[in-house]
Coordinates of C-alpha atoms and ligand atoms in Angstrom, one line a residue:
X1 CA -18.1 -4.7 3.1
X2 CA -14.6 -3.7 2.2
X3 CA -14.4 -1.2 -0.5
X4 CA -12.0 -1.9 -3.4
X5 CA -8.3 -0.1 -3.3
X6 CA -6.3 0.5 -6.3
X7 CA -3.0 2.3 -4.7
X8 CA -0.2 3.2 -7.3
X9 CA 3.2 3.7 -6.3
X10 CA 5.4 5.8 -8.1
X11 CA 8.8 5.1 -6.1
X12 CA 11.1 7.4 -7.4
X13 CA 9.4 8.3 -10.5
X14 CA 7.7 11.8 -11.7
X15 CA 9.1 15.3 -11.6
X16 CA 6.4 18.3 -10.1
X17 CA 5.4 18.9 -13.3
X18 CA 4.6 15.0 -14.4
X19 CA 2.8 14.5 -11.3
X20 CA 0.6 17.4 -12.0
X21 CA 0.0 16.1 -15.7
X22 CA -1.1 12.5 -14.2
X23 CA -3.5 14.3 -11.7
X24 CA -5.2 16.7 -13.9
X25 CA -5.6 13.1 -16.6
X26 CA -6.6 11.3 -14.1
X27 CA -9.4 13.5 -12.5
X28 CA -12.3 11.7 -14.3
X29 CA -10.8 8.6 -13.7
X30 CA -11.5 9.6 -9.5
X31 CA -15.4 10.4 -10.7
X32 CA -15.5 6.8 -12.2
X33 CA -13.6 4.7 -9.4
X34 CA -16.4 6.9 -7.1
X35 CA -19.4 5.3 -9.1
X36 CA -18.0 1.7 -8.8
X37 CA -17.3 1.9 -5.3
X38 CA -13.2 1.7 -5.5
X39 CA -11.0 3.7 -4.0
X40 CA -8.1 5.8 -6.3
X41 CA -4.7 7.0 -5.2
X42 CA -1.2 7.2 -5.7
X43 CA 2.2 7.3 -4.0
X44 CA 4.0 10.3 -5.7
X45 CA 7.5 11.5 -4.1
X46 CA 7.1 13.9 -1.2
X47 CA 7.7 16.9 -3.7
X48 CA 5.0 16.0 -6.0
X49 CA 2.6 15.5 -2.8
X50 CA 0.8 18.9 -2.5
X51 CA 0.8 19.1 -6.2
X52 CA -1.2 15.9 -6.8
X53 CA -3.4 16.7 -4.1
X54 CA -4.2 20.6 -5.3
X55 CA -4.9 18.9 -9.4
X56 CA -6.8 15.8 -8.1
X57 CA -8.7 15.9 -4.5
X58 CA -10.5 13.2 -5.1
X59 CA -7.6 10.8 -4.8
X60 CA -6.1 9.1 -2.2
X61 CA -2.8 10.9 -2.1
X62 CA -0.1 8.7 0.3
X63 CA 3.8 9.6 1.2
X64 CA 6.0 6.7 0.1
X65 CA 7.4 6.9 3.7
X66 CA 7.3 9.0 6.8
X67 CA 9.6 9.8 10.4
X68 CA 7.8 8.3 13.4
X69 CA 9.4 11.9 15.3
X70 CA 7.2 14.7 15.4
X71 CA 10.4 17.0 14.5
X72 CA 14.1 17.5 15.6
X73 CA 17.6 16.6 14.6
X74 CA 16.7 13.8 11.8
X75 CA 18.0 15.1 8.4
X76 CA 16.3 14.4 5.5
X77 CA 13.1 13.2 6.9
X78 CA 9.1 14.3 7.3
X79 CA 7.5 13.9 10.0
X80 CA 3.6 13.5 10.3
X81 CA 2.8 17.4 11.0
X82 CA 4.5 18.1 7.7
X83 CA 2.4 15.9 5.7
X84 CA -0.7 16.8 7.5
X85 CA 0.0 20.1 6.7
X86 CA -0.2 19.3 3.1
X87 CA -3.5 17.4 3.7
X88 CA -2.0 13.4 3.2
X89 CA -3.9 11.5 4.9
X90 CA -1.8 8.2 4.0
X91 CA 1.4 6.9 3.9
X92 CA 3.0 3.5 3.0
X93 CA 5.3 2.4 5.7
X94 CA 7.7 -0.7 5.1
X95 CA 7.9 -1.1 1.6
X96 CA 10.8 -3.7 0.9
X97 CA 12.5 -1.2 -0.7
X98 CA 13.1 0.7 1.8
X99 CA 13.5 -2.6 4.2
X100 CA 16.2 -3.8 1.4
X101 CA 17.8 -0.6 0.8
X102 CA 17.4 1.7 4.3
X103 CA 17.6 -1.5 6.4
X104 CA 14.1 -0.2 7.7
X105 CA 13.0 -3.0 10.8
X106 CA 10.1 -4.1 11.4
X107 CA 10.6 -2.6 14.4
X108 CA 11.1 0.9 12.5
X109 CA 7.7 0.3 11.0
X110 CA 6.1 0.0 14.6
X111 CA 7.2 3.1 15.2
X112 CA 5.9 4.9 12.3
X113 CA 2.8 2.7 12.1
X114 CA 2.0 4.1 16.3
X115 CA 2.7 7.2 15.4
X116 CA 0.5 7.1 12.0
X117 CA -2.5 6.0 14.2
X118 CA -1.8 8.1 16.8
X119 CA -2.2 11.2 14.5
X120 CA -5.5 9.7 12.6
X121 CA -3.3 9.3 9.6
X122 CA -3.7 5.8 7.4
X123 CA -1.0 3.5 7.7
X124 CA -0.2 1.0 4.4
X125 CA 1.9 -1.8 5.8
X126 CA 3.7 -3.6 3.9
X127 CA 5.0 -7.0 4.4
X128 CA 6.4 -10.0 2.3
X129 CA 9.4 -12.3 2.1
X130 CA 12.5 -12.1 -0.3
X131 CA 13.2 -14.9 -2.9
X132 CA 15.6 -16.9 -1.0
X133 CA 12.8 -17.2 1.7
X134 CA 9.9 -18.2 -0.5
X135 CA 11.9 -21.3 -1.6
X136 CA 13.0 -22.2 1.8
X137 CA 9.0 -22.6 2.2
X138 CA 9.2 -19.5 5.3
X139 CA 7.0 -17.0 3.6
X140 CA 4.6 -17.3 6.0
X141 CA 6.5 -17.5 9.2
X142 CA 8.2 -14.2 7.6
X143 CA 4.6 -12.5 7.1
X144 CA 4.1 -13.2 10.6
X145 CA 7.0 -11.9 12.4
X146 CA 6.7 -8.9 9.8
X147 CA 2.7 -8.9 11.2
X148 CA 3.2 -9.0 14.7
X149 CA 6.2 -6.7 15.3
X150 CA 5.1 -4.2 13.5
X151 CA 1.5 -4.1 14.8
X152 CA 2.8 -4.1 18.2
X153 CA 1.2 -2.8 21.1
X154 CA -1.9 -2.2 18.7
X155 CA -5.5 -2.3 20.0
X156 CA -8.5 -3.5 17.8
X157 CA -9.8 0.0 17.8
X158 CA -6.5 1.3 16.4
X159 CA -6.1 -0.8 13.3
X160 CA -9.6 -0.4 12.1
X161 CA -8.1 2.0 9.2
X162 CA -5.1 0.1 8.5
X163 CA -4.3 -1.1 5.3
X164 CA -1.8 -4.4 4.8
X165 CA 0.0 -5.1 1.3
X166 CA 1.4 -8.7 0.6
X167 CA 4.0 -7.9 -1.7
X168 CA 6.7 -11.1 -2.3
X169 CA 10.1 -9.2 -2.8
X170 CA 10.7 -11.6 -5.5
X171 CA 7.7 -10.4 -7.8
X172 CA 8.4 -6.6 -7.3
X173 CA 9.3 -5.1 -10.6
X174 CA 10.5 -8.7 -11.9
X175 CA 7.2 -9.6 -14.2
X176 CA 6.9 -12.4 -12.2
X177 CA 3.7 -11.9 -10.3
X178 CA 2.4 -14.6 -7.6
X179 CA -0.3 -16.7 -8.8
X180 CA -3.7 -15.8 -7.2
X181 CA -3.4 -19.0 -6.0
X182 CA -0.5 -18.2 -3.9
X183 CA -1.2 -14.5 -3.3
X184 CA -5.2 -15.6 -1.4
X185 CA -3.1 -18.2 0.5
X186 CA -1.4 -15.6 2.4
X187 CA -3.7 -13.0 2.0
X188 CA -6.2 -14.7 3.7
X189 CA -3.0 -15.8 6.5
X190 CA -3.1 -12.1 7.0
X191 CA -6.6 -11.9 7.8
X192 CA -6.2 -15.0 9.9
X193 CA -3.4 -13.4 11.5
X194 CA -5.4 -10.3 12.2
X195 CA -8.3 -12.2 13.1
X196 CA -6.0 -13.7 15.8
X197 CA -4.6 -10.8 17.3
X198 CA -7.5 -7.7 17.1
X199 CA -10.7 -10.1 16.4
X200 CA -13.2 -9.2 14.1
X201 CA -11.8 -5.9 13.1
X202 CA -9.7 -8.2 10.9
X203 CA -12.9 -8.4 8.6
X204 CA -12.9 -4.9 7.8
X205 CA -9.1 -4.2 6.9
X206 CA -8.1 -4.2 3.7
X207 CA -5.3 -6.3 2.6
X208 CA -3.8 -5.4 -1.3
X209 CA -1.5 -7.9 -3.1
X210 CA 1.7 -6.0 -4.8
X211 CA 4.2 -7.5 -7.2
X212 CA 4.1 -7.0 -11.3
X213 CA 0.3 -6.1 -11.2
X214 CA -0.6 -5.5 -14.5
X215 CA -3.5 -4.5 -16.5
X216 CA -4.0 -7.9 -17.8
X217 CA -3.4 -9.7 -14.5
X218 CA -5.6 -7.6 -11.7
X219 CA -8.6 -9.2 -11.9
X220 CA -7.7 -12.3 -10.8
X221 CA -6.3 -11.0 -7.5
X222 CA -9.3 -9.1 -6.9
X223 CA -11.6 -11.9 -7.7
X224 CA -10.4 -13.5 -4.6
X225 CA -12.0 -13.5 -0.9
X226 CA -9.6 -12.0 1.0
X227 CA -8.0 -9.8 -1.4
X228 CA -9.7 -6.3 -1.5
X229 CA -7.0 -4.2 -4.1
X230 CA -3.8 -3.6 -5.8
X231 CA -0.2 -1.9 -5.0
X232 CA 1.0 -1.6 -7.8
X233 CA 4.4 0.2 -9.3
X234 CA 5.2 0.6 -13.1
X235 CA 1.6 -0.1 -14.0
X236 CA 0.7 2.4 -12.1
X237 CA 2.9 5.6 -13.8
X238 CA 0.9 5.7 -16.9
X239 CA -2.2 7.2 -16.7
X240 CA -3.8 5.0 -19.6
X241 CA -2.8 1.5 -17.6
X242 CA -3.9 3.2 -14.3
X243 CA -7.0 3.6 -16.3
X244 CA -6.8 0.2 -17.2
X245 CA -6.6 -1.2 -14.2
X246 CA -9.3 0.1 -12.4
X247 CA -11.4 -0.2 -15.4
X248 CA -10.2 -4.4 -14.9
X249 CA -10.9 -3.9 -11.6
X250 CA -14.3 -2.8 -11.7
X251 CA -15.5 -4.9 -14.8
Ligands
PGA1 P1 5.7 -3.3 -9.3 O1 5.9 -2.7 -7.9 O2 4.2 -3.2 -9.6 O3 6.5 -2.4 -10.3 O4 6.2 -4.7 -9.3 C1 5.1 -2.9 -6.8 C2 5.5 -2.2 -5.6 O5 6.7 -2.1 -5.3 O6 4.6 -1.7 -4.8

């Protein structure tokens, strides 16, 4: 049984101090995602990391992004150790901002995704295709190349606490979120795809869909089979529509 995942990220959003405030408001918000069986974090900036963690333990606390190198010559970048010294446990690799904006490859994600596993940490891959490539009908050819080169040289055993995001570049902060319809379609192509390569470990990864999640729009995501959560970005940075989500979520 996959447990539920409601994962907010804050992008470049939040000072120290407004990641504190949104940990301390959301602390009974952890105790109720607990009862229902769902799982709580958020994505703050690497500043706000230890912060969020001290005010709130009991959430899932990821880095937005992470360097595959355990240290050296790479300026402006984290490596693993640092963030395990802070206690994060996660960390999203691959969003398409970074893929649009830091030209990150999918071979890039490998890299950090090995070296994520390799350290016990969580990876949260994600993957989806640009505007341009959903109308040319290649979203899923795009998912896959995005799937398989960036869960390279992977064994069952390692992905077991992987997490995948289908987020279509063309719903990401446009208010124009995928239908359920479309979002289970490759969702459950993810699975498939999973199914394909590591067997039935695939049954036990959790696969989120991202893209103008909103209060009033989770619940039909999660409804679906092969959906098991949410990555979601300006609903998230609120504490009353985080609240709302997961209390969607759970209802
Ligand atoms: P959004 O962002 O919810 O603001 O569309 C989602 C994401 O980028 O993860």
């Amino acid at each position: 049984m996959r447990r539920k995942l409601l994962m907010g990220n804050w992008k470049m959003n939040k000072t120290i101090a407004e990641a504190k405030e949104f940990a301390l408001a959301s602390k009974q918000l952890s105790e109720y995602a607990k009862k229902h069986n769902v799982d709580l974090g958020v994505a703050p900036v690497y500043l706000g990391l230890s912060t969020v963690l001290e005010a709130n333990p009991n959430l899932i606390v990821a880095a937005q992004n992470v360097n595959e190198h355990e240290k050296g010559a790479y300026t402006g970048e984290i490596s693993i150790p640092m963030l395990q010294e802070l206690g994060v446990t996660w960390s999203l690799v691959g969003h398409s901002e970074r893929r649009t904006y830091y030209n990150e490859s999918d071979e890039a994600c490998n890299a950090k995704i090995k070296a994520l596993i390799a350290a016990g940490m969580v990876p949260l891959y994600c993957v989806g295709e640009t505007l341009e490539q959903f109308e040319a009908g290649a979203t899923k050819a795009v998912v896959k190349e995005q799937l398989y080169v960036g869960l390279n040289d992977l064994t069952a055993g390692d992905v077991k606490n992987l997490v995948v995001a289908y987020e279509p570049v063309w719903s990401i902060g446009t208010g124009k979120n995928a239908s359920k319809e479309i979002a289970q379609d490759v969702c459950g192509y993810i699975r498939k795809l999973l199914r394909d390569k590591f067997g039935d470990i695939a049954d036990e990864i959790r696969i989120l869909y991202g893209g103008s999640v909103k209060p009033n729009n989770v619940k039909q995501y999660l409804g679906q089979p092969d959906i098991d959560g949410a990555l979601v970005g300006g609903a998230s940075l609120a504490v009353e529509s985080y609240e709302e989500l997961l209390k969607n979520i759970v209802e």
